[in-house]
Amino acid sequence: MDWNRRSLLKAIGAVGGTSVTAGAVTVVGQNNDSSELQAPQPKRDPPEPYDRYTTRRVPEQYDTIQAAVTDAESKDLILVGPGVYNEAVTIHDTPKLTIRGTDRHEVILDGEFDRQDGILTTVDGVVMENMTARHYQRNGFFWSGVTGWRGSYLTAHNNQVYGIYNIDSQHGLYEYCYASGHTDGGFYLGQCKPCNARLEHCRSERNGLGYSGTNAGGNLTITDSEFRQNMGGIVPNSLDSELDPPQDSVRIENNLVEANNNDRAPSYGYTYASFGTGINIAGGINNEVVNNTVRDHANFGILAGISLDENLYKPSGNLVEDNVVENSGRADLAVASPTGGGNTFRNNEYDTSRPSGLDDGMGLNGGDPWPSAVSLRLFMQTENDENPQGDWKETQEPPFDELESMPDPEKPPAEAVRR
Amino acid sequence: MATSDSRLPLFDHTHDIGTTAITGIASVLLGWYAAWLFAGILPRLLVFPPVAVLVGVGVYRQPNARGVVASLFYALGTLVMLTPVAIELPVLLAADMPGVTSPWARVLTMTNLKIFLGFALIGAILGAIGYYMKNAEAIKSRLSNLR
């Protein structure tokens, strides 16, 4: 095992980043950290349909989705019929394009365990709807550096890294999506501040993490969704591997988070450090965790933990309120030490906490080193290749009959989100 | 200095104020440490009182101040040795949770063995310090006989 100081430091964080040399550790997340961000992104009005557009049908008019994309103009609808499409689609030149399947389960993009991403876009306003992406070496659906984005009624399963992935983007929505069988996050939002985005009515199962959000926050709401049987549940986190840490201001509200102890889920090494934890705020600040049901976790139900990368990120200013947390192996509620302070736990239904009295007004919320010790042990096991992990290629397929398709797939395309 | 005319139950002697204070404070601290250690398994209020009382009684029964301090080292060493056990026990106790299929495989690892040995070494050192404090004269005598 090749230990260095940084490895030891990063061990206590929830997830890993890129490797760098050891250096001075700066402490971030103090009580006096101020933020101009608001956590919740309110629900927006429905997106406005486009008036003028062309419908381009695959396979009737085009053999491949990529051929339709190449021909398309802004605001067009690419309507894809049932079939297995062995391609990796990229959209780099045509903003406000809509790619929509006519049937969520029968329109399948298949990477055949060889191609990189199902659909990758780097232009604004692209909407992906009502289809499935599987067996890609990287991500199922991928937006990068865009303003305006939406994924609706998408299924991503058995892709190697992320299911539905979004980085450095703003103003968007994941809705009625499903992800399973990924080594990192089933859903991911990274490096946006503010994100101006919502994740709602989604389901994430049997992934390394149900949701991962590195340095993502500000007008960002994760709500009305289910995260179960992942290795770790919902994990907003601060890391130096992406721009603009720390993670700041996400609202996690009204979700069902259960049994994220899956030791047969596929896992990218460091995701194992969040094993058995329902909601892990890893070095995040000013987050709101409200009205969730969190149960059956081997380690912690809701944890405000630290994240150590090149800098040490301490949780501070987080609000954990009105949650029902039960049947956690180590503690229902926990704050890891060291903490930046200002973490408020109130009106939660729970049985155990670390430190004790976290929610009873005694003010004993200074943090407990025990959660950090638990994470350190998990990290050390990862470093020695002792972490259990399933094969992303072999993970159980989604329960297709439980996933609803988009109503009226022939309807006109619409903008990504109303702004 | 212990006396032979104790009026306390359980004890046939009384220690001076300093030793008594050390016993009391250390018992509370070790009880707190044990409660913290096993908080993931048992309610703190079920662990703290018995550990604090057991440590207090066991330590106070020592005939002299050296014995008191030595016993505290023994108690601390024992708790240190139990630390990795306290970390691992919840893994096994969570064996029936959904999704958990191989708890023993996650416990019986080389990493955990190293952690266990590390804590065992620290505990053994604390025990050795206690043993030396309690038997310093005899040890010195044996060492001088060897020369």
CSV table of N, CA, C and O in Angstrom, one decimal, chain A residues 1 259 261-264 272 275 296-298 327-330 352-356 368-370 373-374 377 380-381 384 386 388, chain B residues 35-41 44 83 86-88 90-91 94 97-103 105-107 109-112 114-115:
chain,number,residue,atom,x,y,z
A,1,MET,N,0.9,-1.2,0.0
A,1,MET,CA,0.0,0.0,0.0
A,1,MET,C,0.9,1.2,0.0
A,1,MET,O,1.8,1.3,0.8
A,259,ALA,N,-31.6,1.8,2.6
A,259,ALA,CA,-30.8,0.6,2.3
A,259,ALA,C,-29.7,0.8,1.4
A,259,ALA,O,-29.4,0.0,0.5
A,261,ASN,N,-26.7,0.2,1.3
A,261,ASN,CA,-25.6,-0.7,1.9
A,261,ASN,C,-25.2,-1.7,0.9
A,261,ASN,O,-24.7,-2.8,1.3
A,262,ASN,N,-25.4,-1.5,-0.3
A,262,ASN,CA,-25.4,-2.6,-1.3
A,262,ASN,C,-23.9,-3.0,-1.5
A,262,ASN,O,-23.2,-2.3,-2.3
A,263,ASP,N,-23.5,-4.0,-0.9
A,263,ASP,CA,-22.0,-4.4,-1.1
A,263,ASP,C,-21.8,-5.2,-2.4
A,263,ASP,O,-20.7,-5.6,-2.6
A,264,ARG,N,-22.9,-5.3,-3.2
A,264,ARG,CA,-22.7,-5.9,-4.5
A,264,ARG,C,-22.9,-4.9,-5.6
A,264,ARG,O,-22.9,-5.2,-6.8
A,272,TYR,N,-16.8,3.8,-1.9
A,272,TYR,CA,-17.0,2.9,-0.8
A,272,TYR,C,-16.9,3.6,0.6
A,272,TYR,O,-17.4,3.2,1.6
A,275,PHE,N,-20.1,4.1,2.0
A,275,PHE,CA,-20.9,2.9,2.1
A,275,PHE,C,-21.8,2.9,3.4
A,275,PHE,O,-21.4,3.4,4.4
A,296,ASP,N,-32.6,2.2,7.3
A,296,ASP,CA,-31.9,1.0,7.0
A,296,ASP,C,-30.5,1.2,6.4
A,296,ASP,O,-30.2,0.7,5.4
A,297,HIS,N,-29.7,1.9,7.2
A,297,HIS,CA,-28.3,2.1,6.7
A,297,HIS,C,-27.4,1.6,7.7
A,297,HIS,O,-27.5,1.8,8.9
A,298,ALA,N,-26.4,0.9,7.2
A,298,ALA,CA,-25.5,0.1,8.1
A,298,ALA,C,-24.6,1.1,8.9
A,298,ALA,O,-24.2,0.8,10.0
A,327,ASN,N,-33.3,3.1,12.1
A,327,ASN,CA,-32.6,1.8,11.8
A,327,ASN,C,-31.2,2.0,11.1
A,327,ASN,O,-30.9,1.4,10.1
A,328,SER,N,-30.4,2.9,11.8
A,328,SER,CA,-29.0,3.1,11.3
A,328,SER,C,-28.1,2.3,12.2
A,328,SER,O,-28.2,2.3,13.4
A,329,GLY,N,-27.1,1.7,11.5
A,329,GLY,CA,-26.2,0.8,12.3
A,329,GLY,C,-25.3,1.5,13.3
A,329,GLY,O,-25.0,1.0,14.4
A,330,ARG,N,-24.8,2.7,13.0
A,330,ARG,CA,-23.9,3.4,13.9
A,330,ARG,C,-24.6,4.6,14.5
A,330,ARG,O,-24.5,4.9,15.7
A,352,THR,N,-30.6,7.6,17.5
A,352,THR,CA,-29.3,7.8,18.0
A,352,THR,C,-28.5,8.9,17.2
A,352,THR,O,-28.9,9.1,16.0
A,353,SER,N,-27.5,9.4,17.8
A,353,SER,CA,-26.7,10.4,17.1
A,353,SER,C,-25.3,10.4,17.6
A,353,SER,O,-25.0,10.0,18.7
A,354,ARG,N,-24.4,10.9,16.8
A,354,ARG,CA,-23.0,11.2,17.2
A,354,ARG,C,-22.7,12.6,16.8
A,354,ARG,O,-22.8,12.9,15.6
A,355,PRO,N,-22.3,13.5,17.7
A,355,PRO,CA,-22.3,13.3,19.1
A,355,PRO,C,-23.7,13.2,19.7
A,355,PRO,O,-24.7,13.4,19.0
A,356,SER,N,-23.8,12.9,21.0
A,356,SER,CA,-25.1,12.7,21.6
A,356,SER,C,-25.8,14.0,21.7
A,356,SER,O,-25.2,15.1,21.7
A,368,ASP,N,-18.0,14.8,16.0
A,368,ASP,CA,-17.5,13.6,16.7
A,368,ASP,C,-16.5,12.9,15.7
A,368,ASP,O,-16.8,12.8,14.5
A,369,PRO,N,-15.3,12.6,16.2
A,369,PRO,CA,-14.3,12.0,15.3
A,369,PRO,C,-14.7,10.6,14.8
A,369,PRO,O,-14.1,10.1,13.9
A,370,TRP,N,-15.7,9.9,15.4
A,370,TRP,CA,-16.0,8.6,15.1
A,370,TRP,C,-16.4,8.4,13.6
A,370,TRP,O,-15.9,7.5,13.0
A,373,ALA,N,-13.3,8.3,11.6
A,373,ALA,CA,-12.6,7.1,11.8
A,373,ALA,C,-13.2,5.9,10.9
A,373,ALA,O,-12.5,5.1,10.3
A,374,VAL,N,-14.5,5.9,10.9
A,374,VAL,CA,-15.2,4.9,10.1
A,374,VAL,C,-14.9,5.1,8.6
A,374,VAL,O,-14.5,4.1,7.9
A,377,ARG,N,-11.3,4.0,7.8
A,377,ARG,CA,-11.2,2.5,7.7
A,377,ARG,C,-11.7,2.0,6.4
A,377,ARG,O,-11.1,1.2,5.7
A,380,MET,N,-9.1,2.9,3.8
A,380,MET,CA,-7.9,2.0,3.9
A,380,MET,C,-8.2,0.6,3.2
A,380,MET,O,-7.4,0.1,2.5
A,381,GLN,N,-9.4,0.2,3.4
A,381,GLN,CA,-9.8,-1.1,2.8
A,381,GLN,C,-9.8,-0.9,1.3
A,381,GLN,O,-9.4,-1.8,0.5
A,384,ASN,N,-6.4,-1.1,-0.2
A,384,ASN,CA,-5.9,-2.4,-0.2
A,384,ASN,C,-6.7,-3.4,-1.1
A,384,ASN,O,-6.6,-4.6,-1.0
A,386,GLU,N,-9.7,-4.2,-0.8
A,386,GLU,CA,-10.6,-5.0,0.0
A,386,GLU,C,-12.1,-4.6,0.0
A,386,GLU,O,-12.9,-5.2,0.6
A,388,PRO,N,-15.7,-4.3,-1.3
A,388,PRO,CA,-16.5,-5.2,-2.1
A,388,PRO,C,-17.1,-4.4,-3.3
A,388,PRO,O,-17.3,-3.2,-3.1
B,35,ALA,N,-18.4,4.7,26.8
B,35,ALA,CA,-19.7,5.1,26.3
B,35,ALA,C,-19.6,5.6,24.9
B,35,ALA,O,-20.4,5.3,24.0
B,36,TRP,N,-18.6,6.4,24.6
B,36,TRP,CA,-18.4,7.0,23.3
B,36,TRP,C,-18.0,5.9,22.3
B,36,TRP,O,-18.5,5.8,21.2
B,37,LEU,N,-17.2,5.0,22.8
B,37,LEU,CA,-16.7,3.9,22.0
B,37,LEU,C,-17.8,3.0,21.5
B,37,LEU,O,-17.9,2.6,20.3
B,38,PHE,N,-18.7,2.7,22.4
B,38,PHE,CA,-19.8,1.7,22.1
B,38,PHE,C,-21.1,2.4,21.8
B,38,PHE,O,-22.2,1.7,21.8
B,39,ALA,N,-21.1,3.7,21.5
B,39,ALA,CA,-22.4,4.4,21.3
B,39,ALA,C,-23.1,3.8,20.1
B,39,ALA,O,-24.4,4.0,20.0
B,40,GLY,N,-22.4,3.2,19.1
B,40,GLY,CA,-23.1,2.7,18.0
B,40,GLY,C,-23.8,1.3,18.3
B,40,GLY,O,-24.5,0.8,17.4
B,41,ILE,N,-23.5,0.8,19.4
B,41,ILE,CA,-24.0,-0.5,19.8
B,41,ILE,C,-25.0,-0.5,20.9
B,41,ILE,O,-26.1,-1.1,20.9
B,44,ARG,N,-25.6,5.1,25.5
B,44,ARG,CA,-24.5,5.6,26.4
B,44,ARG,C,-24.8,5.4,27.8
B,44,ARG,O,-23.9,5.1,28.6
B,83,THR,N,-11.1,-0.7,20.9
B,83,THR,CA,-11.5,0.3,19.9
B,83,THR,C,-11.8,-0.3,18.6
B,83,THR,O,-12.9,-0.1,18.0
B,86,ALA,N,-15.0,-2.2,18.6
B,86,ALA,CA,-16.2,-1.3,18.6
B,86,ALA,C,-16.4,-0.8,17.2
B,86,ALA,O,-17.6,-0.5,16.8
B,87,ILE,N,-15.4,-0.6,16.4
B,87,ILE,CA,-15.6,-0.1,15.0
B,87,ILE,C,-16.2,-1.3,14.2
B,87,ILE,O,-17.1,-1.0,13.4
B,88,GLU,N,-15.8,-2.5,14.4
B,88,GLU,CA,-16.2,-3.6,13.6
B,88,GLU,C,-17.6,-4.2,14.0
B,88,GLU,O,-18.3,-4.7,13.1
B,90,PRO,N,-20.5,-3.1,14.7
B,90,PRO,CA,-21.8,-2.7,14.0
B,90,PRO,C,-21.8,-3.3,12.6
B,90,PRO,O,-22.9,-3.4,12.0
B,91,VAL,N,-20.7,-3.6,12.0
B,91,VAL,CA,-20.7,-4.2,10.6
B,91,VAL,C,-21.4,-5.6,10.8
B,91,VAL,O,-22.3,-5.9,9.9
B,94,ALA,N,-25.2,-5.3,11.6
B,94,ALA,CA,-26.0,-4.8,10.4
B,94,ALA,C,-26.1,-5.9,9.4
B,94,ALA,O,-26.6,-5.7,8.2
B,97,MET,N,-29.3,-6.3,7.4
B,97,MET,CA,-29.9,-5.2,6.6
B,97,MET,C,-30.0,-5.5,5.1
B,97,MET,O,-29.2,-6.2,4.6
B,98,PRO,N,-31.0,-4.9,4.4
B,98,PRO,CA,-31.1,-5.2,3.0
B,98,PRO,C,-29.8,-4.7,2.3
B,98,PRO,O,-29.3,-3.7,2.5
B,99,GLY,N,-29.3,-5.6,1.4
B,99,GLY,CA,-28.2,-5.2,0.6
B,99,GLY,C,-26.9,-5.7,1.2
B,99,GLY,O,-25.9,-5.8,0.5
B,100,VAL,N,-26.8,-6.0,2.5
B,100,VAL,CA,-25.6,-6.5,3.1
B,100,VAL,C,-25.5,-8.0,2.9
B,100,VAL,O,-26.4,-8.7,3.5
B,101,THR,N,-24.5,-8.4,2.2
B,101,THR,CA,-24.5,-9.8,1.9
B,101,THR,C,-23.2,-10.5,2.5
B,101,THR,O,-23.2,-11.7,2.7
B,102,SER,N,-22.2,-9.7,2.7
B,102,SER,CA,-20.9,-10.3,3.1
B,102,SER,C,-20.2,-9.5,4.3
B,102,SER,O,-19.1,-9.1,4.1
B,103,PRO,N,-20.9,-9.4,5.4
B,103,PRO,CA,-20.2,-8.6,6.5
B,103,PRO,C,-18.9,-9.2,7.0
B,103,PRO,O,-18.0,-8.5,7.2
B,105,ALA,N,-16.8,-10.8,5.3
B,105,ALA,CA,-15.7,-10.6,4.3
B,105,ALA,C,-15.2,-9.1,4.5
B,105,ALA,O,-14.0,-8.9,4.2
B,106,ARG,N,-16.0,-8.2,5.0
B,106,ARG,CA,-15.6,-6.9,5.2
B,106,ARG,C,-14.9,-6.7,6.5
B,106,ARG,O,-14.2,-5.7,6.8
B,107,VAL,N,-15.1,-7.6,7.4
B,107,VAL,CA,-14.4,-7.5,8.7
B,107,VAL,C,-13.1,-8.3,8.7
B,107,VAL,O,-12.1,-7.7,9.2
B,109,THR,N,-10.3,-8.7,7.1
B,109,THR,CA,-9.4,-8.2,6.1
B,109,THR,C,-8.1,-7.9,6.7
B,109,THR,O,-7.9,-7.7,7.9
B,110,MET,N,-7.1,-7.8,5.8
B,110,MET,CA,-5.7,-7.5,6.2
B,110,MET,C,-5.7,-6.1,6.9
B,110,MET,O,-5.0,-5.8,7.8
B,111,THR,N,-6.5,-5.2,6.3
B,111,THR,CA,-6.5,-3.8,6.8
B,111,THR,C,-7.0,-3.8,8.3
B,111,THR,O,-6.4,-3.2,9.2
B,112,ASN,N,-8.1,-4.6,8.5
B,112,ASN,CA,-8.6,-4.6,9.9
B,112,ASN,C,-7.6,-5.3,10.8
B,112,ASN,O,-7.5,-5.0,12.0
B,114,LYS,N,-4.4,-5.2,10.6
B,114,LYS,CA,-3.4,-4.2,10.9
B,114,LYS,C,-3.9,-3.2,11.9
B,114,LYS,O,-3.1,-2.8,12.8
B,115,ILE,N,-5.1,-2.8,11.7
B,115,ILE,CA,-5.7,-1.8,12.7
B,115,ILE,C,-5.8,-2.4,14.0
B,115,ILE,O,-5.4,-1.8,15.1
